[in-house]
Amino acid sequence: MSDPTETNGPTGAEGAGSAEVAGGGTAGRYVRVVLVDDHRMFRTGVRAEIGQTAQTGVEVVGEAADVDQAVTVITAARPEVVLLDVHLPGGGGVEVLRRCAALSADAERPVRFLALSVSDAAEDVIGVIRGGARGYVTKTITGVDLIDSIFRVQEGDAVFSPRLAGFVLDAFASTDAPPVDEDLDRLTQREREVLRLIARGYAYKEIAKQLFISVKTVESHVSAVLRKLQLSNRHELTRWATARRLV
């Protein structure tokens, strides 16, 4: 596996085999992509899925695992599209968008961002769209659909997984600022991810698999969430999350 800050080389979303990608045809289109995600296994899978440039038209020219690496790689490689995870060490995808705002605003060579995340929470979707991303898809997307989404974003379209578009429409139709939840703000973005999955009834092993982390790490996050929210067990945690419509 290449170094996360490498800016040269040919990456996939879950759910589509190589035969699907090979049959995806790009009609001569070509796009340079940087992949930003803090899970190396996921980056490797994406590279294998979409980075067969001769078949897909997608060339992965760099990877990064945190905010600082992302800004360095994106600035050096100047890709057309960045696949950006929402939850990253160093401040998250929103911080990458903030620090790369000048590149996004470049009229001649704009760098466009497509969020690719395990999270389907409204606040995550709205946060990165307000930050400047052109779209948001979840990691259940197929390889073929991810490739299509990349090209659409390159062309300036807005792209969303079907159920997520409503979040954005509702958010931008409202003139009211979202209320501040001080309790929720105490949690890190990773803790929020674990919180939602716990509240949805996932077992620790399932959460670990979903987030590409160890069971012990899941346990540590749950303990931190319970401590910060002053709750005693996962049943109280589920009621807390349900009351705030986080599930």
Backbone as a ProteinNet text record, in pm:
[ID]
protein_1_A
[PRIMARY]
MSDPTETNGPTGAEGAGSAEVAGGGTAGRYVRVVLVDDHRMFRTGVRAEIGQTAQTGVEVVGEAADVDQAVTVITAARPEVVLLDVHLPGGGGVEVLRRCAALSADAERPVRFLALSVSDAAEDVIGVIRGGARGYVTKTITGVDLIDSIFRVQEGDAVFSPRLAGFVLDAFASTDAPPVDEDLDRLTQREREVLRLIARGYAYKEIAKQLFISVKTVESHVSAVLRKLQLSNRHELTRWATARRLV
[TERTIARY]
84.8	0	87.6	55.2	133.7	117.4	212.1	204.2	82.2	10.7	-112.4	-92.1	28.9	50	103.2	106.1	152.2	58.7	113.4	29	44	67.9	80.5	38.8	-46.3	-83.6	-228.1	-264.7	-403.2	-491.6	-823.4	-889.5	-1019.7	-1244.5	-1371.1	-1477.4	-1570.9	-1684.9	-1730.3	-1805.5	-1852.2	-1962.3	-1965.3	-2088.1	-2083.2	-1976.9	-1977.7	-1851.7	-1863.4	-1747.8	-1678.2	-1559.7	-1481.4	-1551.4	-1634.7	-1706	-1800.6	-1866.1	-1955.2	-1879.6	-1764.3	-1686	-1637.3	-1587.8	-1536.5	-1645.8	-1769.1	-1879	-1936.9	-1875.9	-1933.9	-1911.7	-1814	-1791.8	-1793.5	-1687.9	-1684.7	-1684.9	-1700.3	-1714.3	-1603.1	-1479	-1365.9	-1346.7	-1429.5	-1414.7	-1297.4	-1240.2	-1124.4	-1130.1	-1097	-1099.9	-990.4	-923.9	-820.8	-882.4	-859	-927.4	-826.3	-851.5	-780.2	-878	-833.2	-916.1	-874	-968.3	-939.9	-1028.2	-965.4	-1037.1	-935.9	-971.9	-873.7	-863.6	-939.2	-930.6	-855	-736.6	-652.5	-720.5	-787.8	-853.1	-960.4	-1032.6	-1135.3	-1072	-964.7	-897.7	-847.4	-792.5	-743	-856.5	-971.7	-1086.6	-1137.8	-1143.2	-1189.7	-1092.8	-964.2	-863.7	-878.3	-899.3	-916.5	-1044.2	-1147.9	-1278.3	-1286.5	-1238.1	-1259.5	-1133.1	-1015.9	-891	-834.1	-913.1	-867.9	-891.5	-798.5	-821.1	-863.2	-804.1	-837.1	-983.9	-1042.8	-1183.5	-1277.2	-1233.2	-1325.4	-1309.5	-1191.6	-1164.7	-1125.6	-1113.1	-1078.2	-932.6	-853.3	-716.6	-706.2	-674.1	-653.8	-510.3	-493.3	-360.6	-306.8	-381.2	-332.9	-428.1	-375.1	-454.4	-412.7	-503.8	-471.4	-558.5	-504.1	-572.9	-618.6	-578.3	-623.8	-628	-666.5	-688.4	-560.1	-452.2	-326.6	-275.8	-278.4	-236.9	-325.2	-454.7	-548.2	-516.8	-497.3	-469.2	-339.3	-238.3	-109.1	-124.3	-190.8	-205.4	-292.6	-404.6	-495.2	-426.4	-351.8	-281.6	-176.4	-105.3	0.8	-54.3	-158.9	-208.8	-308.8	-380.9	-485.4	-578.4	-646	-737.7	-864	-941.1	-1072.3	-1174.1	-1161.1	-1258.5	-1185.5	-1234.1	-1185	-1298.7	-1274.1	-1367.7	-1332	-1421.5	-1389.7	-1475	-1408.2	-1480.4	-1517.9	-1630.4	-1678.2	-1600.5	-1569	-1506	-1358.3	-1273.1	-1128.6	-1055.5	-941.8	-857.6	-811.4	-814.6	-764.9	-871.6	-999.9	-1104.2	-1215.7	-1204.1	-1312.3	-1311.7	-1403.5	-1412	-1440.6	-1515.8	-1547.8	-1420.4	-1324.6	-1198.9	-1117.8	-1120	-1053.7	-1116.7	-1248.8	-1319.3	-1282.8	-1274.8	-1241.3	-1101.3	-1006.3	-867.8	-841.2	-932.1	-917.2	-1016.9	-1074.3	-1178.9	-1129.1	-1004.9	-950.9	-940.4	-906.5	-897.3	-1036.3	-1135.2	-1272.4	-1324.5	-1279.2	-1328.9	-1253.7	-1149.2	-1070.6	-1158.8	-1184.9	-1277.3	-1224.1	-1091.9	-1034.5	-1008.7	-962.6	-932.1	-992.5	-1123.2	-1183.6	-1161.1	-1130.8	-1127.3	-1263.7	-1335.5	-1468.9	-1467	-1555.4	-1555.1	-1685.4	-1670.6	-1784.1	-1764.5	-1853.3	-1844	-1882.7	-1801.2	-1825.9	-1810.9	-1923	-1918.4	-2009.9	-1976.8	-2065.3	-2185.7	-2170.9	-2276.9	-2385.9	-2510.8	-2622.9	-2700.4	-2631.7	-2695.5	-2713.9	-2828.9	-2861.3	-2756.5	-2707	-2610.7	-2479	-2439.9	-2317.4	-2335.1	-2448.2	-2476.4	-2479.4	-2556.7	-2572.6	-2441.7	-2363.6	-2236.8	-2140.2	-2121.7	-2024.9	-2079.1	-2209.7	-2266.7	-2253.9	-2281.9	-2259.9	-2111.9	-2025.4	-1881.6	-1830	-1910.6	-1870.4	-1866.5	-1900.1	-1902.3	-2014	-1991.5	-2091.1	-2190.2	-2162	-2253.3	-2216.6	-2301.7	-2282.2	-2342.4	-2259.1	-2307.3	-2256.2	-2328.8	-2287.6	-2205.9	-2135.9	-2042.3	-2110.7	-2242.6	-2314.3	-2328.6	-2283.2	-2295	-2215.7	-2263.6	-2190.8	-2076.2	-1982.3	-1869.7	-1912.8	-2005.7	-2053.3	-2119.1	-2202.9	-2270.2	-2172.5	-2069.8	-1969.4	-1893	-1856	-1786.7	-1874.6	-2001	-2094	-2104.5	-2110.9	-2120.7	-1997.4	-1880.5	-1755.6	-1757.9	-1798.5	-1801.9	-1907.4	-2019.1	-2121.9	-2073.1	-2003.3	-1947.2	-1840.7	-1758.2	-1657.2	-1722.8	-1841.1	-1911.7	-1990.2	-1988.4	-2054.3	-2190.9	-2236.4	-2366.8	-2359.8	-2473.9	-2487	-2539.7	-2475.1	-2508	-2532.1	-2644.4	-2675	-2732.2	-2702.8	-2777.7	-2924	-3018	-3158.3	-3217.3	-3204.2	-3271.4	-3202.9	-3081	-3007.5	-3044.2	-3096.3	-3129.6	-3232.4	-3324.4	-3427.2	-3370	-3261.4	-3197.2	-3151.8	-3089.6	-3032.2	-3142.5	-3245.6	-3356.8	-3422.3	-3444	-3506.5	-3417.8	-3287.3	-3194.7	-3187.4	-3180.7	-3164.1	-3296.7	-3406.3	-3537.2	-3569.8	-3501.6	-3529.7	-3443.7	-3502.9	-3425.9	-3379.3	-3421.3	-3384.1	-3252.9	-3165.9	-3041.6	-3073.6	-3001.5	-3028.5	-2995.9	-3076.1	-3049.8	-2917.9	-2854	-2728.9	-2761.4	-2704.2	-2722.1	-2589	-2579.2	-2452	-2407.3	-2502.1	-2466.5	-2405.5	-2469.3	-2418.5	-2283.3	-2264.6	-2139.2	-2021.3	-2047.7	-1939.3	-1875.4	-1948.1	-1900.7	-1817.3	-1714.8	-1639.1	-1724.5	-1683.2	-1760.5	-1761.4	-1649.5	-1646.4	-1739.3	-1742.8	-1833.9	-1978.7	-2009.6	-2146.3	-2181.7	-2085.2	-2108.8	-2143	-2062.1	-2083.9	-2217.8	-2248.5	-2375.8	-2493.5	-2492.7	-2605	-2619.9	-2507.7	-2514.8	-2560.8	-2514.8	-2563.8	-2714.3	-2759.4	-2901.6	-2985.8	-2925.3	-2997.1	-2996.1	-2931.4	-2934.7	-2818.9	-2714.8	-2599.1	-2520.6	-2470.5	-2379	-2240.1	-2156.3	-2023.1	-1944.8	-1955.3	-1883.1	-1931	-2061.5	-2117	-2069.5	-2062.8	-2014.5	-1868.2	-1789.5	-1647.4	-1628.1	-1706.9	-1697.4	-1741.5	-1850.2	-1904.6	-1806.8	-1736	-1648.5	-1501.4	-1471.8	-1333.6	-1245.4	-1297.9	-1221.5	-1234.8	-1158.2	-1163.4	-1279.8	-1319.3	-1424.9	-1382.9	-1255.2	-1206.1	-1219	-1194.1	-1209.4	-1355.9	-1445.7	-1588.9	-1625.2	-1577.3	-1605.5	-1555.4	-1437.2	-1381.6	-1467.9	-1515.3	-1601.7	-1733.7	-1791.9	-1918.5	-1899.6	-1790.1	-1762.3	-1749.7	-1682.3	-1664.6	-1798.1	-1883.4	-2014.6	-2099.2	-2101.6	-2180	-2131	-1999.1	-1942.5	-1978.1	-1961	-1987.2	-2134.3	-2221.8	-2365.7	-2425.8	-2341.6	-2385.5	-2499.9	-2480.9	-2577.5	-2516.1	-2601.4	-2552.9	-2535.7	-2614.8	-2609.2	-2659.1	-2648.9	-2685.1	-2834.7	-2916.3	-3061.8	-3093.7	-3030	-3047.8	-2992.4	-2880.8	-2818.8	-2913.2	-2978.2	-3071.8	-3188.9	-3242.9	-3353.7	-3308.1	-3185.8	-3130.7	-3120.9	-3066	-3047.8	-3181.6	-3275.6	-3407.8	-3480.3	-3469.8	-3535.4	-3484.7	-3358.9	-3298.9	-3304.9	-3374.2	-3391.9	-3258.4	-3166.8	-3035.4	-3029.8	-3131.5	-3129.7	-3163.3
-120.4	0	124.4	221.1	343.1	427.9	519.1	614.2	701.9	735.5	815.9	948.1	1005.3	1135.5	1124.5	1003.8	985.5	1056.7	1115.8	1189.1	1133.9	1006.1	947.5	801.3	756.4	616.9	595.8	462.8	449.1	445.2	328.1	300.1	235.8	163.3	144.6	139.4	174.7	169.3	26.1	-2.7	-137	-169.7	-296.8	-342.6	-374.8	-344.3	-376.3	-450.9	-555.2	-632.5	-570.1	-624.6	-567.9	-582.5	-687	-702.9	-586.8	-541.4	-426.6	-302.7	-280.2	-162.1	-168.8	-289.1	-303.4	-275.5	-305.1	-281.4	-142.7	-59.9	70.5	172.8	152.9	242.4	389.5	464.5	605.8	694.8	632.1	709	812.9	771.9	861.3	964.2	963.9	1061.4	1023.5	1124	1101.7	1199.5	1151.8	1237.7	1194.9	1293.8	1269.6	1288	1190.9	1185.9	1169.6	1238.9	1214.3	1151.4	1049.1	974.7	1006.8	1058.5	1097.9	1017.3	928.5	844.7	791.9	788.2	747	595.9	518.8	373	319.1	267.4	220.9	109.6	16.9	-92.9	-41.2	60.9	116.2	185.2	261.8	327.4	223.9	115	10	-48.1	-69.1	-122.6	-28.4	100.7	199	206.3	206.9	212.4	93.1	-25.8	-144.9	-138.8	-77.4	-74.8	24.1	144.2	248	290.7	246.4	299.3	227	141.7	76.5	174.3	264.6	383.3	350.3	247.5	213.2	176	116.6	76.7	182.5	252.5	342.4	489.1	525.4	666.2	743.5	674.4	738.1	706.3	808.9	789.6	845	758.3	802.7	851.5	981.5	1042.9	1073.2	1040.6	1064.4	1012.5	989.2	943.7	1021.4	1030.5	1094.6	1034.3	1036.5	972.7	1070.5	1198	1297.3	1434.4	1534.6	1667.4	1726.1	1724.4	1784.4	1715.5	1581.6	1508	1543.2	1553.1	1582.3	1715.9	1819	1951.7	1949.8	1880.7	1871.9	1801.7	1685.7	1607.2	1678.4	1735	1803.5	1924	1998.4	2115.8	2075.5	1965.7	1921.2	1857.7	1775.7	1699.6	1776.1	1870.6	1947.9	1857.6	1762.3	1673.6	1747.2	1686.3	1742.8	1714.5	1596.3	1554.8	1494.2	1527.5	1465.7	1384.6	1254.9	1174	1192.9	1250.8	1300.7	1235.1	1168.1	1115.9	1232.2	1220.5	1328.1	1331.7	1214.4	1204.7	1170.7	1269.8	1253.8	1308.1	1248.2	1308.8	1447.8	1541.2	1674.8	1777.6	1740.1	1840.3	1798.6	1682.8	1633	1690.2	1638.9	1681.5	1829.2	1886.5	2029.7	2113.5	2069.7	2143	2134.7	2019.7	2007.4	2104.9	2109.7	2201.4	2346.5	2380.2	2518.6	2555.4	2465.7	2495.4	2484.7	2421.9	2411	2499.4	2596.1	2679.8	2753.4	2799.3	2873	2783.1	2655.7	2561.7	2533.9	2525	2502.4	2621.2	2740.4	2862.8	2898.6	2824.1	2852.3	2832.4	2937.6	2930.7	2844.3	2840.5	2766.3	2620	2592.2	2454.6	2423.9	2422.1	2398.7	2256	2243.6	2113.5	2093.1	1990.3	1965.7	1847.8	1853.6	1755.5	1675.8	1543.5	1452.9	1378.1	1401	1331	1184.7	1095.7	951.3	900.5	869.9	844.8	730.6	666.5	566.5	633.7	759.7	831	879.3	862.2	919.9	1017.6	1073.7	1167	1303.3	1365.2	1492.4	1598.8	1607.2	1713.6	1695.7	1568.6	1545.2	1588	1548.6	1584.9	1736.7	1801.5	1946.8	2018.9	1968.5	2033.5	2039.7	1928.1	1930.4	2003	2000.1	2074.7	2224.7	2267.2	2408.2	2444	2346.3	2369.6	2378.9	2333.4	2348.6	2221.6	2105.4	1981.8	1986.4	1919.8	1918.6	1804	1710.8	1598.7	1514.1	1414.7	1329.2	1193.3	1089.8	953.1	866.9	760.4	671.8	555.9	488.5	383.8	254.4	253	139	151.4	260	283.8	178.3	140.9	46.2	116.5	37.9	95.1	171.7	114.8	179.9	314.1	316.2	441.1	544	496.6	589.5	654.7	576	631	734.6	701.7	797.1	924.7	909.9	1027.4	1115.2	1053	1127.7	1212.5	1152.9	1228.9	1339.4	1313.5	1416.8	1535.5	1506.7	1614.3	1690	1618.3	1684.3	1784.4	1749	1835.2	1946.9	1949.1	2056.3	2023.9	1898.2	1859.2	1838.9	1844.5	1807.6	1664.9	1581.4	1438.8	1394.9	1324.2	1275.2	1134.5	1052.9	928.9	967.3	887.5	929.3	989	923.4	972.7	1094.8	1125.1	1236.2	1370.6	1368.3	1494.1	1573.9	1503.4	1571.5	1652.2	1600.5	1675.1	1811.9	1810.2	1933.2	2030.6	1979.7	2066.1	2129.6	2049.4	2102.3	2207.3	2178.9	2270.1	2405.1	2403	2528.2	2599.4	2529.4	2594.7	2669.5	2630.9	2691.7	2814.9	2917.5	3038.4	3040.2	2938.6	2932.7	2858.5	2909.5	2840	2717	2603.5	2484.2	2508.2	2452.5	2472.4	2408.5	2467.1	2413	2310.7	2192.3	2088	2072.4	2131.2	2131.7	1991.3	1904.6	1766.5	1695.2	1708.8	1644.5	1701.8	1830.4	1895.3	1845.4	1781.4	1727.2	1604	1541.5	1418.1	1446.3	1365	1372.4	1314.4	1336.9	1285.2	1132.3	1070	923.7	872	940.9	900.3	912.2	1012.2	1026.3	909.2	867.5	752.6	628.8	602.7	486.3	498.5	618	643	604.8	649.6	620.8	471	403.1	259.2	181.7	222.7	160.7	180.7	302.6	334.1	258.3	218.8	141.6	-8.3	-47.2	-186.9	-271.7	-209.3	-284.5	-340.8	-462.7	-519.9	-459.1	-469.4	-411.7	-466	-595.6	-655.5	-597.2	-573.9	-516.7	-373	-298.6	-160.2	-158.4	-247.4	-254.7	-282.4	-372.9	-406.9	-290.1	-224.4	-112.3	3.9	30.5	147.9	114.2	-12.7	-55.8	-26.7	-55	-38.1	-164.9	-177.9	-296.8	-289.6	-406.4	-411.7	-334.5	-346	-273.8	-122.7	-75.5	67.4	108.6	23.7	51.7	63.8	-29.4	-26.3	103.6	147.2	272.3	391.4	393.9	504.2	504.3	385.9	377.7	427	386.6	431.9	583.4	640.6	786.3	857	802.2	862.6	858.4	742.9	730.4	827.7	841.8	932.7	1077.6	1118.4	1257.3	1294.6	1198.1	1226.6	1192.4	1138.9	1101.6	1001.5	898.7	790.2	662.5	563.9	444.1	323	312.4	192.9	223.7	124.3	148.3	170.5	121.5	144.3	292.5	352.6	496.3	574.6	526.4	593.5	590.5	476.2	463.8	560.2	570.1	663.7	807.2	838.6	973.9	1007.8	915.1	940	946.4	862.6	862	993.5	1043.9	1169.8	1285.4	1276.1	1381.2	1347.4	1241.8	1199.2	1175.3	1112.2	1081.7	943.1	863.1	723.3	714.4
0	0	0	-78.2	-87.3	36.3	56.7	166.7	149.2	259.9	246.7	176.6	181.8	119.4	-22.4	-76.1	-213.1	-308.9	-411.6	-507.5	-647.9	-658.3	-790.1	-783.1	-869.8	-867.8	-905.4	-947.5	-987.3	-871.1	-681.3	-556.9	-567.6	-364.8	-418	-320.4	-366.3	-277.5	-265.6	-160.9	-138.7	-237	-279.8	-341	-487.6	-564.6	-706.4	-740.7	-822	-862.9	-980.1	-1015.1	-1124.4	-1257.8	-1272.7	-1398.7	-1422.2	-1313.3	-1325.8	-1370.5	-1307.8	-1340.4	-1484	-1524.5	-1660.3	-1762.5	-1725.3	-1818.6	-1806.9	-1722.6	-1695.3	-1801.2	-1891.5	-2003.9	-1970.8	-2006.5	-1973.6	-2097	-2215.6	-2340	-2356.4	-2325.4	-2345.7	-2236.7	-2132.7	-2024.8	-1935.2	-1870.4	-1784.1	-1667.6	-1550.7	-1432.3	-1336.3	-1275.9	-1175.7	-1037.6	-949.8	-820.3	-707.5	-596.6	-471.1	-373.6	-302.6	-209.2	-66.9	13.3	151.6	245.8	322	418.5	518.2	646.1	746.2	763.2	685.9	691.8	570.1	593.7	482.1	404	472.9	402.7	307.6	351.4	263.5	143.2	166	53.6	-47	4	-84.3	-167.5	-103.8	-175.9	-282.7	-251	-349.1	-466.6	-436.4	-543.1	-636.4	-580.4	-662.8	-745.4	-688.1	-754	-869	-848	-949	-1022	-974	-1027.1	-1147.1	-1211.8	-1335.9	-1450.8	-1466.5	-1549	-1691.4	-1750.9	-1889.6	-1905	-1799.7	-1806.5	-1750.9	-1646.1	-1575	-1612.1	-1662.5	-1689.6	-1565.7	-1451.2	-1324.3	-1289.6	-1263.4	-1215.9	-1074.7	-979.5	-842.2	-829.8	-813	-815.2	-676.4	-572.1	-436.9	-332.6	-213.6	-99.9	24	120.8	247.3	356.5	480.4	592.3	698.9	688.4	785.7	718.9	794.5	736.4	679.5	755.4	708.3	582.1	582.2	462.7	344.3	368.9	260.1	194.8	275.4	220.4	140.4	192.6	122.9	-11.5	-11.6	-134.1	-236.6	-192.2	-285.2	-348.2	-268.8	-320.7	-422.2	-394.9	-485.6	-613.1	-599.2	-714.3	-799.4	-740.2	-808.7	-890.4	-822.9	-893.4	-935.8	-1023.9	-1056.9	-946.5	-883.8	-782	-662.9	-542.8	-418.9	-358.2	-333.5	-256.6	-109.9	-33.4	100.1	207.8	302.6	417.8	509.5	577.3	664.1	795.4	849.3	980.4	963.7	985.9	968.2	1089.4	1124.8	1229.1	1186.5	1279.9	1250.9	1222.9	1235.5	1214.4	1121	1056.7	972.4	831.5	750	611.2	595.2	687.9	680.3	688.6	769.7	781.1	652	586.3	455.3	356.8	353.7	263.8	292.8	421	457.6	408.6	429.1	393.3	242.9	170.8	25.2	-49.5	20	-40.6	-163.9	-160.2	-275.4	-398.1	-377.7	-489.5	-547.1	-460	-507.2	-586.8	-549.6	-613.5	-741	-774.9	-895.4	-1018.9	-1091	-1204.5	-1318.2	-1337.1	-1449	-1415.9	-1293	-1255.1	-1118.1	-1106.8	-975.2	-926.7	-798.7	-733.3	-669	-711.1	-659.3	-562	-462.7	-354.1	-352.8	-342.1	-325.7	-194.6	-97.5	30.7	11.2	68	62.3	205.1	271.3	415.3	455.6	567.7	626.2	691.7	727.8	798.6	703	746.1	670.8	759.5	858.9	951.5	886.1	911.4	847.6	875.2	1000.9	1032.3	959.3	931.8	855.6	710.1	652.3	512.5	496.8	581.9	571.4	597.3	693.4	727	609.9	539.5	429.2	306.8	288.3	174.8	199.7	321.3	355	342.5	367.4	357.5	214.7	117.2	-21.6	-103.9	-45.8	-124.1	-228.2	-341.8	-449.4	-435.5	-343.6	-328.7	-209.4	-182.3	-65.1	-97.2	-94.7	-114.5	-0.1	30.2	138.7	84.2	175.8	135.8	93.1	89.8	33.8	-118.2	-175.7	-319.4	-397.5	-514	-598	-670	-717.5	-790.7	-914	-988.4	-1111.1	-1079.1	-975.7	-939.5	-884.2	-814.3	-762.4	-877.2	-975.8	-1092.6	-1162.9	-1180.8	-1243.8	-1161	-1029.2	-941.5	-952.4	-962.5	-975.7	-1102.9	-1213.4	-1339.1	-1335.3	-1270.3	-1261.2	-1178.6	-1068.2	-986.7	-1064.2	-1138.7	-1222.6	-1317.7	-1367.8	-1463	-1394.6	-1260.5	-1187.5	-1132.5	-1150.7	-1097.7	-946.4	-881.6	-740.5	-734.7	-653.6	-650.6	-506.5	-484.2	-350.2	-358.1	-256.7	-239.6	-219.3	-273.1	-279.9	-153.3	-37.6	82.5	143.3	99.7	157.9	96.1	-24.4	-91.8	-12.1	53.9	131.8	246.6	309.6	417.5	368	251.1	196.7	157.1	92.1	52.6	173.8	277.7	399.2	465.3	469.5	537.7	467.9	334.6	262.7	238.7	261.2	252.2	380.2	488.6	618.3	638.8	694.1	724.7	869.2	946.1	1087.2	1103.9	1188.2	1219.4	1302.5	1279.6	1358.1	1504.3	1596.4	1737.9	1780.2	1877.8	1929.8	2037.5	2027.3	2126.9	2198.8	2318	2389.3	2427.5	2461.5	2495.2	2374.9	2259.9	2139.2	2099.2	2120.1	2083.6	2166.4	2279.5	2361.3	2296.1	2204.7	2143.8	2019.8	1999.3	1874.9	1763	1639.4	1527.1	1527	1564.4	1569.7	1679.1	1792.4	1899.5	1855.2	1774.5	1722.8	1631.6	1549.4	1461.6	1543.3	1646	1730.8	1803.2	1851.2	1919.4	1830.8	1706.9	1616.7	1592.1	1572.1	1543.5	1666.6	1784.7	1908.2	1919.7	1893.3	1905.4	1803.3	1693.2	1591.7	1622	1732.4	1774.2	1727.1	1671	1624.3	1743.2	1728.8	1826.8	1808.5	1911.4	1903.5	1783.1	1759.4	1645.9	1513.1	1503.1	1379.5	1360.8	1470	1461.6	1420	1479.5	1445.2	1296.5	1243.5	1100.5	1013.5	1054.4	977.5	970.6	1080.8	1089.5	1069.7	1042.6	1020.5	1142.1	1260.4	1383.6	1466.4	1574.3	1657.7	1755.4	1807.1	1906.8	2031.5	2068.1	2185.8	2166.7	2044.9	2017.3	2027.3	1979.6	1993.3	2140.6	2222.5	2365.9	2429.2	2387.9	2441.3	2404	2278.6	2234.6	2311.5	2330.9	2404	2547	2611.6	2748	2754.1	2652.9	2648.7	2630.1	2544.7	2520.1	2647.1	2713.3	2836.4	2942.9	2953.2	3053.3	3022.2	2896.5	2859.3	2872	2844.1	2849.2	2984.9	3074.3	3208.5	3202.9	3120.4	3108	3163.7	3191.5	3260.5	3169.2	3063.4	2979.6	2839	2750.8	2611.1	2592.4	2685.2	2673.3	2696.6	2795.9	2817.9	2700	2647.3	2532.1	2411.7	2389.9	2277.3	2293.8	2415.7	2439.6	2416.2	2460.9	2442.9	2294.7	2216	2072.2	1999.6	2039.4	1975.1	2001.3	2123.6	2158.4	2074	2029.2	1945.5	1796.1	1762.9	1623.2	1554.5	1626.8	1569.2	1508.8	1532.2	1487.4	1339.8
[MASK]
+++++++++++++++++++++++++++++++++++++++++++++++++++++++++++++++++++++++++++++++++++++++++++++++++++++++++++++++++++++++++++++++++++++++++++++++++++++++++++++++++++++++++++++++++++++++++++++++++++++++++++++++++++++++++++++++++++++++++++++++++++++++

